[in-house]
Amino acid sequence: MAADDSSEQAPSYIDYEAFLDPEFSPTAFANSLVIATNNPSDTPIDLSTPLSRVLFDIQEIDTHIHTLTTKSAIPLLTHTKEQATAGERIVSDVEAQVASLTDGYERLHKEVIQRHEEADQVRIAVERLWETVKIGRAVGRCLTMGRQLETQMAEVSGSGGVAAAKKEDHRAMVRASNTLISIRQLLSASGSGEEGEHVSRVDLITYLQNSVVGPSESSLRNRAQQIIREFSMSSLASSSNAPTTYAQSEETKSRTTSAVLTLQLLNPQLLLAALQAYLRTSLTSSLASITRALDNLSTLDRTLLEVAARCQNIVAIESLLDTTKPPQPPSPDSQGVKVQSRNLLEPLLAALDTSSLPSFFWRSLAEGLAPRVSNLMSRGGVSARALRTQKDKVRDNVRDCVLRGSQGPGGSKSASGWEREAAVMVGSVIGSLAR
């Protein structure tokens, strides 16, 4: 036994540490064997010696392994049996744990996953119910505003139900415009999560838009445009629209203010278009009437009186726009939004590129009148001779017309400061007479 121990402990000539080194390189080891068994100066290299060395080392290692396995067979088999037994015990314990985990998973699946699936279905149902409630609220709000709009439109026209016993209420136009804007804002808020989402898909809302909102907006627009078109404050010329008392004058101003605010709320461009149309109508009528009057001087005084009345109306509407501030739309997002213009006159003056509506009226009238007077004089005849004969009277009448018209209704403004406009108008008429 001692001999066996001594033989096991005998050192081996094989360098096991070199083979077990992590940095061991087979090519480097083979190269070292070839160099060690050959002379570097030899041209033919002898590979049999290093190959025999390697084979001998392999045989030695194989013999050593065989010796170790033969002597240690019983301990190896015993160790393997112990490892197999331990593995079986571990597998048995693991199977028990797996069975326990499987039972726990099934219990959790019944108590948690199935309940979660049921709860998720309930959540989906609640979300859909909430969407339905939101749509219902929005539709209810639209219908409420629609009924409010119908009532306000009845007040505007002075007809229908209780309003039949009352006269037309022009202030209801502004209230109806605000209601229209509120409905329009609700229907336009159709983004995800907004109040008006999916509301436009409801048939009742489509009916409301077609039968109430659309006709009401058209009626308000037409009514406001008509009020501006028929605006008259001057008492110089006979007109069915001209007020005769102070109360009537104030009522006309109030009604026109409501019309102006209504168009501004519906669409500021509508207001600009209506005012520009009013100015164009005054210019066209004045230009045509003065041209006819110059051809028949017996009607000149009455015609210039009518033109002065039109200018007084323009002065009145300029004063009204100057004192009217832009309305604030009924929107929660409009709070804190600064209004760019101080009043409703500034956008009109900017659109016409002028500093004053009466100045724009007289200068535009003079620009259109000059070629017509020139054409009248070039034709000659009795009218041309009469114009030349009464040139001084025509000059004075035209100048008085400009100064009187620029004063506004009842002489509310000073006539000074309009000499330049008077000179332009006189020059458009008299300039052609002197040729």
mmCIF file of N, CA, C and O in Angstrom, residues 162-216:
data_model
loop_
_atom_site.group_PDB
_atom_site.id
_atom_site.type_symbol
_atom_site.label_atom_id
_atom_site.label_comp_id
_atom_site.label_asym_id
_atom_site.label_seq_id
_atom_site.Cartn_x
_atom_site.Cartn_y
_atom_site.Cartn_z
ATOM 1 N N VAL A 162 -95.443 84.215 -26.450
ATOM 2 C CA VAL A 162 -95.573 85.406 -25.602
ATOM 3 C C VAL A 162 -95.038 86.626 -26.319
ATOM 4 O O VAL A 162 -95.507 87.747 -26.138
ATOM 5 N N ALA A 163 -94.028 86.413 -27.163
ATOM 6 C CA ALA A 163 -93.410 87.552 -27.846
ATOM 7 C C ALA A 163 -94.338 88.209 -28.848
ATOM 8 O O ALA A 163 -94.064 89.300 -29.344
ATOM 9 N N ALA A 164 -95.466 87.563 -29.183
ATOM 10 C CA ALA A 164 -96.368 88.141 -30.174
ATOM 11 C C ALA A 164 -96.973 89.435 -29.689
ATOM 12 O O ALA A 164 -97.321 90.307 -30.479
ATOM 13 N N ALA A 165 -97.121 89.562 -28.391
ATOM 14 C CA ALA A 165 -97.720 90.778 -27.848
ATOM 15 C C ALA A 165 -96.708 91.896 -27.708
ATOM 16 O O ALA A 165 -97.056 93.012 -27.355
ATOM 17 N N LYS A 166 -95.430 91.598 -27.965
ATOM 18 C CA LYS A 166 -94.388 92.600 -27.815
ATOM 19 C C LYS A 166 -93.912 93.058 -29.178
ATOM 20 O O LYS A 166 -94.103 92.390 -30.185
ATOM 21 N N LYS A 167 -93.265 94.196 -29.188
ATOM 22 C CA LYS A 167 -92.696 94.683 -30.433
ATOM 23 C C LYS A 167 -91.319 94.051 -30.648
ATOM 24 O O LYS A 167 -90.768 93.393 -29.769
ATOM 25 N N GLU A 168 -90.785 94.290 -31.797
ATOM 26 C CA GLU A 168 -89.487 93.726 -32.154
ATOM 27 C C GLU A 168 -88.400 94.196 -31.179
ATOM 28 O O GLU A 168 -88.279 95.381 -30.877
ATOM 29 N N ASP A 169 -87.602 93.257 -30.675
ATOM 30 C CA ASP A 169 -86.529 93.560 -29.732
ATOM 31 C C ASP A 169 -85.195 93.355 -30.441
ATOM 32 O O ASP A 169 -84.740 92.228 -30.615
ATOM 33 N N HIS A 170 -84.588 94.450 -30.878
ATOM 34 C CA HIS A 170 -83.336 94.344 -31.623
ATOM 35 C C HIS A 170 -82.186 93.881 -30.736
ATOM 36 O O HIS A 170 -81.205 93.309 -31.216
ATOM 37 N N ARG A 171 -82.275 94.101 -29.418
ATOM 38 C CA ARG A 171 -81.202 93.661 -28.531
ATOM 39 C C ARG A 171 -81.105 92.139 -28.484
ATOM 40 O O ARG A 171 -80.038 91.585 -28.164
ATOM 41 N N ALA A 172 -82.207 91.480 -28.794
ATOM 42 C CA ALA A 172 -82.181 90.009 -28.828
ATOM 43 C C ALA A 172 -81.287 89.495 -29.948
ATOM 44 O O ALA A 172 -80.867 88.336 -29.930
ATOM 45 N N MET A 173 -80.987 90.340 -30.942
ATOM 46 C CA MET A 173 -80.090 89.920 -32.011
ATOM 47 C C MET A 173 -78.709 89.598 -31.463
ATOM 48 O O MET A 173 -78.088 88.605 -31.861
ATOM 49 N N VAL A 174 -78.223 90.432 -30.551
ATOM 50 C CA VAL A 174 -76.898 90.197 -29.961
ATOM 51 C C VAL A 174 -76.925 88.940 -29.101
ATOM 52 O O VAL A 174 -75.997 88.120 -29.142
ATOM 53 N N ARG A 175 -78.004 88.783 -28.325
ATOM 54 C CA ARG A 175 -78.103 87.579 -27.489
ATOM 55 C C ARG A 175 -78.169 86.328 -28.360
ATOM 56 O O ARG A 175 -77.542 85.308 -28.052
ATOM 57 N N ALA A 176 -78.929 86.398 -29.444
ATOM 58 C CA ALA A 176 -79.021 85.251 -30.351
ATOM 59 C C ALA A 176 -77.672 84.964 -31.010
ATOM 60 O O ALA A 176 -77.311 83.791 -31.221
ATOM 61 N N SER A 177 -76.921 86.003 -31.327
ATOM 62 C CA SER A 177 -75.594 85.807 -31.921
ATOM 63 C C SER A 177 -74.660 85.109 -30.944
ATOM 64 O O SER A 177 -73.900 84.203 -31.326
ATOM 65 N N ASN A 178 -74.709 85.512 -29.683
ATOM 66 C CA ASN A 178 -73.886 84.843 -28.669
ATOM 67 C C ASN A 178 -74.280 83.379 -28.527
ATOM 68 O O ASN A 178 -73.423 82.502 -28.383
ATOM 69 N N THR A 179 -75.584 83.099 -28.560
ATOM 70 C CA THR A 179 -76.039 81.704 -28.482
ATOM 71 C C THR A 179 -75.561 80.916 -29.686
ATOM 72 O O THR A 179 -75.124 79.759 -29.560
ATOM 73 N N LEU A 180 -75.636 81.517 -30.877
ATOM 74 C CA LEU A 180 -75.147 80.844 -32.085
ATOM 75 C C LEU A 180 -73.663 80.519 -31.981
ATOM 76 O O LEU A 180 -73.223 79.423 -32.353
ATOM 77 N N ILE A 181 -72.887 81.464 -31.462
ATOM 78 C CA ILE A 181 -71.447 81.232 -31.320
ATOM 79 C C ILE A 181 -71.192 80.103 -30.332
ATOM 80 O O ILE A 181 -70.320 79.250 -30.536
ATOM 81 N N SER A 182 -71.966 80.060 -29.236
ATOM 82 C CA SER A 182 -71.802 78.980 -28.252
ATOM 83 C C SER A 182 -72.103 77.627 -28.880
ATOM 84 O O SER A 182 -71.374 76.646 -28.662
ATOM 85 N N ILE A 183 -73.167 77.549 -29.668
ATOM 86 C CA ILE A 183 -73.496 76.287 -30.351
ATOM 87 C C ILE A 183 -72.394 75.920 -31.345
ATOM 88 O O ILE A 183 -71.954 74.765 -31.430
ATOM 89 N N ARG A 184 -71.935 76.914 -32.082
ATOM 90 C CA ARG A 184 -70.882 76.677 -33.067
ATOM 91 C C ARG A 184 -69.598 76.189 -32.395
ATOM 92 O O ARG A 184 -68.931 75.258 -32.875
ATOM 93 N N GLN A 185 -69.248 76.769 -31.244
ATOM 94 C CA GLN A 185 -68.050 76.349 -30.532
ATOM 95 C C GLN A 185 -68.181 74.935 -29.985
ATOM 96 O O GLN A 185 -67.233 74.150 -30.024
ATOM 97 N N LEU A 186 -69.371 74.592 -29.492
ATOM 98 C CA LEU A 186 -69.566 73.240 -28.961
ATOM 99 C C LEU A 186 -69.449 72.210 -30.079
ATOM 100 O O LEU A 186 -68.807 71.169 -29.913
ATOM 101 N N LEU A 187 -70.047 72.489 -31.221
ATOM 102 C CA LEU A 187 -70.002 71.538 -32.327
ATOM 103 C C LEU A 187 -68.606 71.448 -32.942
ATOM 104 O O LEU A 187 -68.226 70.389 -33.462
ATOM 105 N N SER A 188 -67.844 72.534 -32.884
ATOM 106 C CA SER A 188 -66.494 72.505 -33.456
ATOM 107 C C SER A 188 -65.487 71.842 -32.530
ATOM 108 O O SER A 188 -64.418 71.436 -32.979
ATOM 109 N N ALA A 189 -65.825 71.710 -31.227
ATOM 110 C CA ALA A 189 -64.924 71.043 -30.271
ATOM 111 C C ALA A 189 -65.109 69.534 -30.396
ATOM 112 O O ALA A 189 -65.599 68.864 -29.491
ATOM 113 N N SER A 190 -64.720 68.989 -31.562
ATOM 114 C CA SER A 190 -64.975 67.581 -31.864
ATOM 115 C C SER A 190 -63.730 66.720 -31.750
ATOM 116 O O SER A 190 -63.722 65.580 -32.206
ATOM 117 N N GLY A 191 -62.663 67.258 -31.139
ATOM 118 C CA GLY A 191 -61.447 66.473 -30.970
ATOM 119 C C GLY A 191 -61.593 65.416 -29.895
ATOM 120 O O GLY A 191 -62.585 65.351 -29.169
ATOM 121 N N SER A 192 -60.577 64.574 -29.786
ATOM 122 C CA SER A 192 -60.612 63.491 -28.798
ATOM 123 C C SER A 192 -60.645 64.066 -27.382
ATOM 124 O O SER A 192 -59.806 64.896 -27.012
ATOM 125 N N GLY A 193 -61.641 63.647 -26.606
ATOM 126 C CA GLY A 193 -61.775 64.101 -25.232
ATOM 127 C C GLY A 193 -62.476 65.434 -25.087
ATOM 128 O O GLY A 193 -62.729 65.864 -23.956
ATOM 129 N N GLU A 194 -62.808 66.106 -26.199
ATOM 130 C CA GLU A 194 -63.490 67.401 -26.106
ATOM 131 C C GLU A 194 -64.996 67.207 -25.976
ATOM 132 O O GLU A 194 -65.527 66.112 -26.214
ATOM 133 N N GLU A 195 -65.656 68.301 -25.613
ATOM 134 C CA GLU A 195 -67.079 68.211 -25.289
ATOM 135 C C GLU A 195 -67.920 67.796 -26.483
ATOM 136 O O GLU A 195 -68.889 67.037 -26.347
ATOM 137 N N GLY A 196 -67.576 68.266 -27.664
ATOM 138 C CA GLY A 196 -68.404 68.000 -28.830
ATOM 139 C C GLY A 196 -68.020 66.758 -29.613
ATOM 140 O O GLY A 196 -68.472 66.584 -30.753
ATOM 141 N N GLU A 197 -67.185 65.889 -29.020
ATOM 142 C CA GLU A 197 -66.767 64.684 -29.731
ATOM 143 C C GLU A 197 -67.981 63.788 -30.026
ATOM 144 O O GLU A 197 -68.773 63.481 -29.138
ATOM 145 N N HIS A 198 -68.129 63.370 -31.281
ATOM 146 C CA HIS A 198 -69.198 62.471 -31.762
ATOM 147 C C HIS A 198 -70.591 63.114 -31.734
ATOM 148 O O HIS A 198 -71.558 62.448 -32.114
ATOM 149 N N VAL A 199 -70.712 64.387 -31.313
ATOM 150 C CA VAL A 199 -72.043 64.995 -31.222
ATOM 151 C C VAL A 199 -72.645 65.199 -32.614
ATOM 152 O O VAL A 199 -73.849 65.013 -32.817
ATOM 153 N N SER A 200 -71.805 65.556 -33.573
ATOM 154 C CA SER A 200 -72.315 65.829 -34.917
ATOM 155 C C SER A 200 -72.873 64.576 -35.595
ATOM 156 O O SER A 200 -73.580 64.678 -36.598
ATOM 157 N N ARG A 201 -72.588 63.395 -35.045
ATOM 158 C CA ARG A 201 -73.095 62.154 -35.625
ATOM 159 C C ARG A 201 -74.523 61.852 -35.167
ATOM 160 O O ARG A 201 -75.141 60.921 -35.669
ATOM 161 N N VAL A 202 -75.024 62.623 -34.218
ATOM 162 C CA VAL A 202 -76.383 62.415 -33.718
ATOM 163 C C VAL A 202 -77.372 63.060 -34.693
ATOM 164 O O VAL A 202 -77.216 64.227 -35.076
ATOM 165 N N ASP A 203 -78.375 62.322 -35.102
ATOM 166 C CA ASP A 203 -79.344 62.827 -36.088
ATOM 167 C C ASP A 203 -80.084 64.060 -35.579
ATOM 168 O O ASP A 203 -80.386 64.980 -36.359
ATOM 169 N N LEU A 204 -80.350 64.092 -34.276
ATOM 170 C CA LEU A 204 -81.073 65.237 -33.717
ATOM 171 C C LEU A 204 -80.264 66.522 -33.839
ATOM 172 O O LEU A 204 -80.819 67.603 -34.089
ATOM 173 N N ILE A 205 -78.947 66.422 -33.686
ATOM 174 C CA ILE A 205 -78.082 67.596 -33.827
ATOM 175 C C ILE A 205 -78.042 68.043 -35.286
ATOM 176 O O ILE A 205 -78.035 69.247 -35.581
ATOM 177 N N THR A 206 -78.023 67.083 -36.205
ATOM 178 C CA THR A 206 -78.067 67.439 -37.625
ATOM 179 C C THR A 206 -79.365 68.179 -37.955
ATOM 180 O O THR A 206 -79.359 69.183 -38.685
ATOM 181 N N TYR A 207 -80.470 67.683 -37.393
ATOM 182 C CA TYR A 207 -81.748 68.361 -37.597
ATOM 183 C C TYR A 207 -81.726 69.761 -36.984
ATOM 184 O O TYR A 207 -82.245 70.723 -37.575
ATOM 185 N N LEU A 208 -81.114 69.883 -35.797
ATOM 186 C CA LEU A 208 -81.020 71.196 -35.139
ATOM 187 C C LEU A 208 -80.223 72.173 -35.997
ATOM 188 O O LEU A 208 -80.606 73.346 -36.150
ATOM 189 N N GLN A 209 -79.128 71.703 -36.582
ATOM 190 C CA GLN A 209 -78.310 72.574 -37.423
ATOM 191 C C GLN A 209 -79.070 73.023 -38.672
ATOM 192 O O GLN A 209 -78.981 74.188 -39.078
ATOM 193 N N ASN A 210 -79.783 72.086 -39.266
ATOM 194 C CA ASN A 210 -80.465 72.398 -40.527
ATOM 195 C C ASN A 210 -81.733 73.218 -40.332
ATOM 196 O O ASN A 210 -82.071 74.060 -41.177
ATOM 197 N N SER A 211 -82.459 72.983 -39.227
ATOM 198 C CA SER A 211 -83.771 73.622 -39.062
ATOM 199 C C SER A 211 -83.751 74.835 -38.144
ATOM 200 O O SER A 211 -84.663 75.666 -38.206
ATOM 201 N N VAL A 212 -82.739 74.955 -37.294
ATOM 202 C CA VAL A 212 -82.727 76.065 -36.324
ATOM 203 C C VAL A 212 -81.475 76.928 -36.479
ATOM 204 O O VAL A 212 -81.562 78.137 -36.720
ATOM 205 N N VAL A 213 -80.311 76.290 -36.360
ATOM 206 C CA VAL A 213 -79.063 77.073 -36.338
ATOM 207 C C VAL A 213 -78.824 77.772 -37.667
ATOM 208 O O VAL A 213 -78.599 78.994 -37.719
ATOM 209 N N GLY A 214 -78.877 77.014 -38.769
ATOM 210 C CA GLY A 214 -78.627 77.617 -40.084
ATOM 211 C C GLY A 214 -79.611 78.719 -40.436
ATOM 212 O O GLY A 214 -79.200 79.847 -40.776
ATOM 213 N N PRO A 215 -80.923 78.459 -40.374
ATOM 214 C CA PRO A 215 -81.885 79.527 -40.685
ATOM 215 C C PRO A 215 -81.782 80.725 -39.746
ATOM 216 O O PRO A 215 -81.954 81.870 -40.185
ATOM 217 N N SER A 216 -81.508 80.485 -38.478
ATOM 218 C CA SER A 216 -81.390 81.604 -37.527
ATOM 219 C C SER A 216 -80.196 82.481 -37.873
ATOM 220 O O SER A 216 -80.292 83.718 -37.853
#
